[in-house]
Amino acid sequence: MRVLVVNAGSSSLKLSVLGERDEVLGSRALELEQGRWSASAVEEVLAGWPEPEAVGHRVVHGGRVFTEPTRLEGGVVERLRELTPLAPLHQPRALAGIEVVERVLPGVAGVACFDTAFHTTLPEAAATYAVPEQWRRRWGVVRYGFHGLSHAYASRRAREWTGGERVVTAHLGAGASLAAVLGGRCVDTTMGFTPLEGLVMATRSGSVDPGLVLWLHEQAGLAVREISEALVRRSGLLALAGTADMREVVEREGRGEASAVLALGVYVHRLRGAVASMAASMGGLDTLVFTGGVGEGAARVRELVARGLGFVGVGVDEGVNAGVEGEGEVSAAGARVRTLVVRAREDVEIAGGVRGVLAGG
C-alpha cells in the first residue's frame, strides 16, 4: 500500500509518499502561504508522484484518548480539536494539515498517528506528578511524553539489530528527549506534560526549577506570556551560545570559545544524567541509540556523552564514531552496552500504523 505521510510543523508541511517496502517515492516540504497551506500547492506536488492509497498524519497529542493509530472518521477530528489546549502550538497545525489534504484527496482513507501514544505504556509511578489529585483528575496533569513515533521506530530498529531488550533511545534534534524501552514498551521518558520538560534543546530550556518560574512572575514582574516565550523560544543552546545550531556550537567549542564550551557542557551534562536515569528505570542497559539531526550528525556529542557513561557500560570507538554516515554501530571493543546511530524515520512508523489500521478493517 502506498502511503502519503503528512507531517505538519510550525512553518512547513512535509509530504512524502512511501511505497510497499517503505521506499520514498517522493518527498517535499511546503512553506506556509499567508498563514496557511495552499491546497493548490499540495495538489501540484502530488500530481507528480504515484497516487497514494491512504494518508497518515503525524499528530503530536492524542491525550489519554488516542493510544494507537486511529482512522479519521466518526468525529475523530473534533475530538482531536478538543485536545488543542494540551498542545496549542502543535495541534492546530496538524488539524490544518488534515483539512487541506482531505480537500485534495477526498475519499482517500486518512489515519492519525500520535507522538504521545508510544508513552501510554508508562507505569503509573513514571507517569504521575506529585501534585494535588484535583489537578490530575480535572485537567489530566500527567506525563504524556513526546517524539513517540521516532522513539518507537528507533527502539524497534535497535532490538532487531542487537537483540537487546533494554534500550535507551536519544532523539536529539531541535527538540530532544529520551525514552527507556523495555521489551518494546516505553517505561520512562524525559518530556512530560509538555515538550518543555527534560533535556536542554535548541531554543527550549528543558527542566527548570518551577520555583524559578514563580519567582520570575511574582518577584521580577515578568508576565506569564513573556516567561513562556523565553523558555520555549529564547533558551537552550540559543541562550547559552547565541546559536541554536549544534554544528556551530561544536565548531566554536573546538576553538575554545567560552560560551560554546559552556553550552555543550550544559547540554551533555543534562543528557548524560538522563541516560543514566533511563537505564536505572530498566535495571540496566543493553543498547543506547542516537537518532535525530543532532543524534545522527554530531559525533562530538555522542563522544562526550559516552565518555561520562562508562560506569553503565557505554563506550564508543572514537574513530568509528567520527566516521559514521547515516546508520552504524559505534561501540568500543569490549563495551557491555552497544551504541548505535539510527536514522530518524517517523515516516516509516506512520506508514506502518496506517497499514495496520486499514488491514484490520
Short mmCIF file of C-alpha atoms in Angstrom, two decimals:
data_model
loop_
_atom_site.label_atom_id
_atom_site.label_comp_id
_atom_site.label_asym_id
_atom_site.label_seq_id
_atom_site.Cartn_x
_atom_site.Cartn_y
_atom_site.Cartn_z
CA MET A 1 0.00 0.00 0.00
CA ARG A 2 1.36 3.41 -1.00
CA VAL A 3 1.01 5.84 1.89
CA LEU A 4 1.19 9.62 1.83
CA VAL A 5 2.81 10.71 5.11
CA VAL A 6 1.86 14.22 6.28
CA ASN A 7 3.92 15.97 8.96
CA ALA A 8 2.63 19.45 9.77
CA GLY A 9 5.23 21.58 11.54
CA SER A 10 5.26 25.15 12.78
CA SER A 11 6.17 26.58 9.37
CA SER A 12 6.18 23.74 6.86
CA LEU A 13 4.03 20.85 5.67
CA LYS A 14 6.26 17.86 4.98
CA LEU A 15 4.82 15.43 2.46
CA SER A 16 6.25 12.09 1.40
CA VAL A 17 4.92 9.04 -0.38
CA LEU A 18 6.20 5.65 0.75
CA GLY A 19 5.90 2.53 -1.38
CA GLU A 20 5.15 -1.04 -0.41
CA ARG A 21 8.66 -1.57 1.02
CA ASP A 22 8.79 1.88 2.62
CA GLU A 23 10.89 3.25 -0.23
CA VAL A 24 10.47 7.01 -0.62
CA LEU A 25 8.69 7.70 -3.93
CA GLY A 26 8.51 11.44 -3.42
CA SER A 27 9.25 13.96 -0.69
CA ARG A 28 8.84 17.71 -0.32
CA ALA A 29 8.18 20.40 2.30
CA LEU A 30 5.71 23.20 1.57
CA GLU A 31 6.02 26.52 3.37
CA LEU A 32 3.09 28.48 4.75
CA GLU A 33 1.37 30.90 2.36
CA GLN A 34 -0.29 33.82 4.15
CA GLY A 35 -0.52 31.81 7.35
CA ARG A 36 -1.96 28.65 5.78
CA TRP A 37 -1.08 25.80 3.45
CA SER A 38 -2.33 26.03 -0.10
CA ALA A 39 -4.49 23.20 -1.43
CA SER A 40 -3.33 24.04 -4.94
CA ALA A 41 0.32 23.70 -3.89
CA VAL A 42 -0.41 20.30 -2.33
CA GLU A 43 -2.25 19.25 -5.50
CA GLU A 44 0.70 20.34 -7.64
CA VAL A 45 3.16 18.29 -5.58
CA LEU A 46 1.02 15.16 -5.52
CA ALA A 47 0.36 15.35 -9.26
CA GLY A 48 3.97 14.39 -9.93
CA TRP A 49 4.01 11.40 -7.57
CA PRO A 50 2.47 7.91 -7.62
CA GLU A 51 -1.11 8.15 -6.37
CA PRO A 52 -1.37 7.37 -2.63
CA GLU A 53 -3.82 4.73 -1.48
CA ALA A 54 -4.00 6.06 2.07
CA VAL A 55 -2.80 9.01 4.15
CA GLY A 56 -1.04 9.00 7.50
CA HIS A 57 -0.93 12.19 9.59
CA ARG A 58 1.53 12.86 12.40
CA VAL A 59 -0.43 14.30 15.31
CA VAL A 60 1.59 15.38 18.33
CA HIS A 61 -1.05 14.93 21.02
CA GLY A 62 -3.56 12.14 21.46
CA GLY A 63 -4.02 12.67 25.20
CA ARG A 64 -5.10 9.53 27.01
CA VAL A 65 -7.92 9.05 24.48
CA PHE A 66 -5.93 8.00 21.41
CA THR A 67 -3.40 5.32 22.30
CA GLU A 68 -2.88 3.85 18.83
CA PRO A 69 -3.21 4.90 15.18
CA THR A 70 -6.83 5.90 14.53
CA ARG A 71 -8.84 6.28 11.34
CA LEU A 72 -10.08 9.83 10.76
CA GLU A 73 -13.82 9.20 10.79
CA GLY A 74 -16.82 9.41 13.08
CA GLY A 75 -15.98 12.63 14.89
CA VAL A 76 -12.31 11.85 15.50
CA VAL A 77 -11.18 15.24 14.15
CA GLU A 78 -13.44 17.06 16.58
CA ARG A 79 -12.08 15.04 19.46
CA LEU A 80 -8.56 15.95 18.34
CA ARG A 81 -9.61 19.60 18.26
CA GLU A 82 -10.71 19.31 21.90
CA LEU A 83 -7.12 18.36 22.81
CA THR A 84 -5.75 21.65 21.44
CA PRO A 85 -5.30 23.21 24.92
CA LEU A 86 -2.77 20.45 25.68
CA ALA A 87 -0.70 21.31 22.58
CA PRO A 88 -1.66 24.83 21.49
CA LEU A 89 1.36 25.20 19.20
CA HIS A 90 1.24 21.80 17.50
CA GLN A 91 -2.37 20.57 17.39
CA PRO A 92 -3.78 23.37 15.20
CA ARG A 93 -1.07 22.75 12.59
CA ALA A 94 -1.85 19.02 12.47
CA LEU A 95 -5.57 19.77 12.11
CA ALA A 96 -4.85 22.23 9.31
CA GLY A 97 -2.77 19.57 7.55
CA ILE A 98 -5.62 17.08 7.86
CA GLU A 99 -8.07 19.61 6.44
CA VAL A 100 -6.02 20.61 3.40
CA VAL A 101 -5.09 17.04 2.45
CA GLU A 102 -8.71 15.86 2.79
CA ARG A 103 -9.72 18.62 0.37
CA VAL A 104 -7.11 17.49 -2.15
CA LEU A 105 -7.71 13.74 -1.69
CA PRO A 106 -11.41 13.31 -0.90
CA GLY A 107 -12.37 9.72 -0.29
CA VAL A 108 -8.81 8.54 0.45
CA ALA A 109 -8.64 6.93 3.89
CA GLY A 110 -6.80 9.01 6.47
CA VAL A 111 -5.21 7.79 9.70
CA ALA A 112 -3.86 9.84 12.62
CA CYS A 113 -0.66 8.58 14.27
CA PHE A 114 0.25 10.08 17.63
CA ASP A 115 3.55 11.09 19.20
CA THR A 116 2.09 10.58 22.67
CA ALA A 117 0.75 7.06 22.01
CA PHE A 118 4.08 5.26 22.47
CA HIS A 119 4.33 6.61 26.02
CA THR A 120 0.90 5.44 27.19
CA THR A 121 2.61 2.29 28.50
CA LEU A 122 4.46 4.32 31.16
CA PRO A 123 3.99 2.75 34.60
CA GLU A 124 1.84 4.85 36.90
CA ALA A 125 4.83 5.78 39.04
CA ALA A 126 6.65 7.19 35.99
CA ALA A 127 3.62 9.00 34.58
CA THR A 128 2.37 10.68 37.75
CA TYR A 129 3.33 14.10 39.10
CA ALA A 130 3.27 14.61 42.88
CA VAL A 131 0.67 17.37 42.60
CA PRO A 132 -2.86 17.73 44.04
CA GLU A 133 -5.23 14.98 42.98
CA GLN A 134 -7.73 17.54 41.67
CA TRP A 135 -5.19 18.74 39.10
CA ARG A 136 -4.60 15.20 37.90
CA ARG A 137 -8.27 14.28 37.70
CA ARG A 138 -9.76 17.55 36.45
CA TRP A 139 -7.09 18.67 34.00
CA GLY A 140 -5.28 15.45 33.11
CA VAL A 141 -1.99 16.61 34.60
CA VAL A 142 0.23 13.62 33.85
CA ARG A 143 3.47 12.99 32.00
CA TYR A 144 2.46 12.40 28.37
CA GLY A 145 5.87 12.25 26.66
CA PHE A 146 6.53 13.19 23.03
CA HIS A 147 8.63 12.18 19.98
CA GLY A 148 6.95 8.79 20.36
CA LEU A 149 6.94 7.94 16.65
CA SER A 150 10.71 8.42 16.49
CA HIS A 151 11.33 6.51 19.72
CA ALA A 152 9.12 3.64 18.55
CA TYR A 153 10.97 3.27 15.26
CA ALA A 154 14.47 3.68 16.71
CA SER A 155 13.90 1.24 19.58
CA ARG A 156 12.42 -1.41 17.29
CA ARG A 157 15.35 -0.97 14.89
CA ALA A 158 17.76 -1.36 17.81
CA ARG A 159 16.11 -4.56 19.04
CA GLU A 160 16.26 -6.03 15.53
CA TRP A 161 19.92 -5.00 15.28
CA THR A 162 21.25 -6.16 18.67
CA GLY A 163 18.58 -8.32 20.28
CA GLY A 164 18.92 -6.27 23.47
CA GLU A 165 15.71 -5.79 25.45
CA ARG A 166 16.77 -2.72 27.49
CA VAL A 167 17.08 0.20 25.07
CA VAL A 168 17.52 3.92 25.61
CA THR A 169 16.67 5.98 22.54
CA ALA A 170 18.01 9.54 22.31
CA HIS A 171 16.02 11.63 19.85
CA LEU A 172 18.21 14.72 19.57
CA GLY A 173 17.14 17.48 17.21
CA ALA A 174 15.76 20.97 17.69
CA GLY A 175 13.60 19.24 20.28
CA ALA A 176 15.22 16.47 22.32
CA SER A 177 14.02 13.64 24.50
CA LEU A 178 14.97 10.18 25.72
CA ALA A 179 12.88 7.06 26.14
CA ALA A 180 13.56 3.93 28.16
CA VAL A 181 12.16 0.99 26.21
CA LEU A 182 11.98 -2.40 27.92
CA GLY A 183 10.96 -5.33 25.74
CA GLY A 184 9.43 -2.94 23.22
CA ARG A 185 7.37 -0.98 25.77
CA CYS A 186 8.18 2.54 26.90
CA VAL A 187 8.69 2.64 30.68
CA ASP A 188 10.16 6.12 31.10
CA THR A 189 10.82 9.29 29.13
CA THR A 190 12.18 12.78 29.70
CA MET A 191 9.42 15.01 28.29
CA GLY A 192 6.31 15.35 30.41
CA PHE A 193 3.01 17.23 30.39
CA THR A 194 4.55 19.47 27.71
CA PRO A 195 7.56 19.16 25.38
CA LEU A 196 9.40 21.69 27.56
CA GLU A 197 10.37 19.22 30.29
CA GLY A 198 13.64 17.31 30.24
CA LEU A 199 16.75 17.88 28.18
CA VAL A 200 18.34 21.14 27.05
CA MET A 201 17.22 21.77 23.44
CA ALA A 202 17.91 24.20 20.61
CA THR A 203 15.75 27.04 21.93
CA ARG A 204 13.90 25.33 24.82
CA SER A 205 15.26 25.36 28.35
CA GLY A 206 14.35 21.84 29.32
CA SER A 207 13.55 21.28 33.01
CA VAL A 208 13.95 24.24 35.33
CA ASP A 209 13.00 24.74 38.97
CA PRO A 210 9.26 25.55 38.97
CA GLY A 211 10.03 27.90 41.82
CA LEU A 212 12.14 29.93 39.39
CA VAL A 213 9.13 30.42 37.12
CA LEU A 214 7.02 31.58 40.06
CA TRP A 215 9.78 33.92 41.25
CA LEU A 216 10.17 35.49 37.81
CA HIS A 217 6.44 36.24 37.76
CA GLU A 218 5.88 37.27 41.35
CA GLN A 219 9.17 38.97 42.23
CA ALA A 220 10.75 40.03 38.92
CA GLY A 221 7.40 41.10 37.49
CA LEU A 222 7.63 39.20 34.20
CA ALA A 223 4.32 38.38 32.52
CA VAL A 224 3.39 34.72 32.08
CA ARG A 225 3.46 35.10 28.29
CA GLU A 226 6.95 36.62 28.44
CA ILE A 227 8.25 33.78 30.60
CA SER A 228 6.68 31.18 28.31
CA GLU A 229 8.12 32.81 25.20
CA ALA A 230 11.58 32.92 26.76
CA LEU A 231 11.58 29.30 27.95
CA VAL A 232 10.33 27.95 24.62
CA ARG A 233 12.00 30.21 22.04
CA ARG A 234 14.90 32.06 23.69
CA SER A 235 16.53 29.47 25.93
CA GLY A 236 18.53 26.27 25.38
CA LEU A 237 21.61 26.40 23.17
CA LEU A 238 20.50 29.76 21.79
CA ALA A 239 20.60 31.35 25.24
CA LEU A 240 23.95 29.82 26.17
CA ALA A 241 25.89 30.07 22.90
CA GLY A 242 23.98 32.63 20.86
CA THR A 243 23.07 30.00 18.27
CA ALA A 244 20.56 27.14 18.19
CA ASP A 245 22.65 25.21 15.63
CA MET A 246 24.59 22.38 17.28
CA ARG A 247 27.00 22.28 14.34
CA GLU A 248 28.07 25.83 15.08
CA VAL A 249 28.26 25.14 18.81
CA VAL A 250 30.59 22.16 18.24
CA GLU A 251 32.75 24.11 15.80
CA ARG A 252 33.14 27.01 18.23
CA GLU A 253 33.69 24.66 21.17
CA GLY A 254 36.58 23.15 19.22
CA ARG A 255 38.14 26.63 19.05
CA GLY A 256 37.75 27.01 22.79
CA GLU A 257 35.10 29.77 22.74
CA ALA A 258 33.84 30.08 26.30
CA SER A 259 30.12 30.39 25.52
CA ALA A 260 30.17 27.33 23.25
CA VAL A 261 32.19 25.31 25.78
CA LEU A 262 29.60 26.14 28.42
CA ALA A 263 26.66 25.41 26.11
CA LEU A 264 27.97 22.00 25.11
CA GLY A 265 28.91 21.24 28.70
CA VAL A 266 25.42 22.01 29.98
CA TYR A 267 23.81 20.07 27.11
CA VAL A 268 25.94 16.98 27.68
CA HIS A 269 25.71 17.14 31.48
CA ARG A 270 21.92 17.02 31.34
CA LEU A 271 21.95 14.33 28.64
CA ARG A 272 24.35 12.01 30.47
CA GLY A 273 22.36 12.20 33.67
CA ALA A 274 19.11 11.49 31.85
CA VAL A 275 20.57 8.43 30.05
CA ALA A 276 21.67 7.04 33.42
CA SER A 277 18.21 7.72 34.84
CA MET A 278 16.55 5.91 31.94
CA ALA A 279 18.88 2.93 32.44
CA ALA A 280 18.01 2.87 36.16
CA SER A 281 14.30 2.64 35.31
CA MET A 282 15.00 -0.64 33.48
CA GLY A 283 17.57 -2.08 35.89
CA GLY A 284 20.35 -1.76 33.32
CA LEU A 285 21.08 -1.00 29.70
CA ASP A 286 21.77 -3.15 26.63
CA THR A 287 21.63 -0.63 23.78
CA LEU A 288 21.98 3.14 23.50
CA VAL A 289 20.59 4.69 20.31
CA PHE A 290 21.26 8.16 18.91
CA THR A 291 18.81 9.49 16.33
CA GLY A 292 17.51 12.83 15.02
CA GLY A 293 19.52 15.62 13.40
CA VAL A 294 21.94 16.09 16.31
CA GLY A 295 21.97 12.42 17.31
CA GLU A 296 22.90 11.37 13.78
CA GLY A 297 25.12 14.28 12.84
CA ALA A 298 27.06 15.37 15.94
CA ALA A 299 29.83 12.85 16.61
CA ARG A 300 31.25 15.17 19.27
CA VAL A 301 28.04 14.97 21.29
CA ARG A 302 27.99 11.17 21.09
CA GLU A 303 31.65 11.05 22.14
CA LEU A 304 31.18 13.31 25.17
CA VAL A 305 28.00 11.56 26.32
CA ALA A 306 29.64 8.14 26.12
CA ARG A 307 32.76 9.38 27.91
CA GLY A 308 30.70 10.01 31.04
CA LEU A 309 28.72 6.76 30.93
CA GLY A 310 31.45 4.16 31.21
CA PHE A 311 30.11 3.16 34.62
CA VAL A 312 26.95 1.76 32.99
CA GLY A 313 28.93 0.02 30.25
CA VAL A 314 28.79 2.60 27.44
CA GLY A 315 31.86 3.20 25.33
CA VAL A 316 32.35 4.35 21.74
CA ASP A 317 35.20 3.86 19.32
CA GLU A 318 36.18 7.46 18.61
CA GLY A 319 37.47 6.71 15.11
CA VAL A 320 34.36 4.78 14.06
CA ASN A 321 32.13 7.34 15.75
CA ALA A 322 33.74 10.22 13.88
CA GLY A 323 33.36 8.47 10.52
CA VAL A 324 29.86 7.02 10.72
CA GLU A 325 27.49 8.15 7.96
CA GLY A 326 23.78 7.51 8.12
CA GLU A 327 23.40 4.45 10.32
CA GLY A 328 26.09 2.47 12.07
CA GLU A 329 27.36 0.89 15.26
CA VAL A 330 29.93 2.97 17.10
CA SER A 331 30.54 0.75 20.15
CA ALA A 332 34.05 0.43 21.53
CA ALA A 333 35.54 -3.06 21.54
CA GLY A 334 34.50 -4.87 24.71
CA ALA A 335 31.83 -2.33 25.73
CA ARG A 336 28.96 -4.02 27.58
CA VAL A 337 26.42 -1.64 26.02
CA ARG A 338 26.09 -1.45 22.25
CA THR A 339 25.83 2.09 20.89
CA LEU A 340 24.06 2.73 17.59
CA VAL A 341 23.33 5.63 15.27
CA VAL A 342 19.91 5.15 13.64
CA ARG A 343 18.24 7.33 11.04
CA ALA A 344 15.06 9.02 12.24
CA ARG A 345 12.20 7.51 10.23
CA GLU A 346 8.91 8.67 11.69
CA ASP A 347 7.56 8.30 8.15
CA VAL A 348 8.11 4.54 8.26
CA GLU A 349 6.43 4.32 11.67
CA ILE A 350 3.43 6.30 10.41
CA ALA A 351 3.11 4.25 7.22
CA GLY A 352 3.20 1.06 9.27
CA GLY A 353 0.49 2.37 11.57
CA VAL A 354 -1.70 3.27 8.60
CA ARG A 355 -1.36 -0.17 7.02
CA GLY A 356 -2.11 -1.84 10.34
CA VAL A 357 -5.32 0.13 10.88
CA LEU A 358 -6.63 -0.33 7.36
CA ALA A 359 -5.73 -4.01 7.21
CA GLY A 360 -7.81 -4.50 10.33
CA GLY A 361 -10.87 -3.07 8.63
#
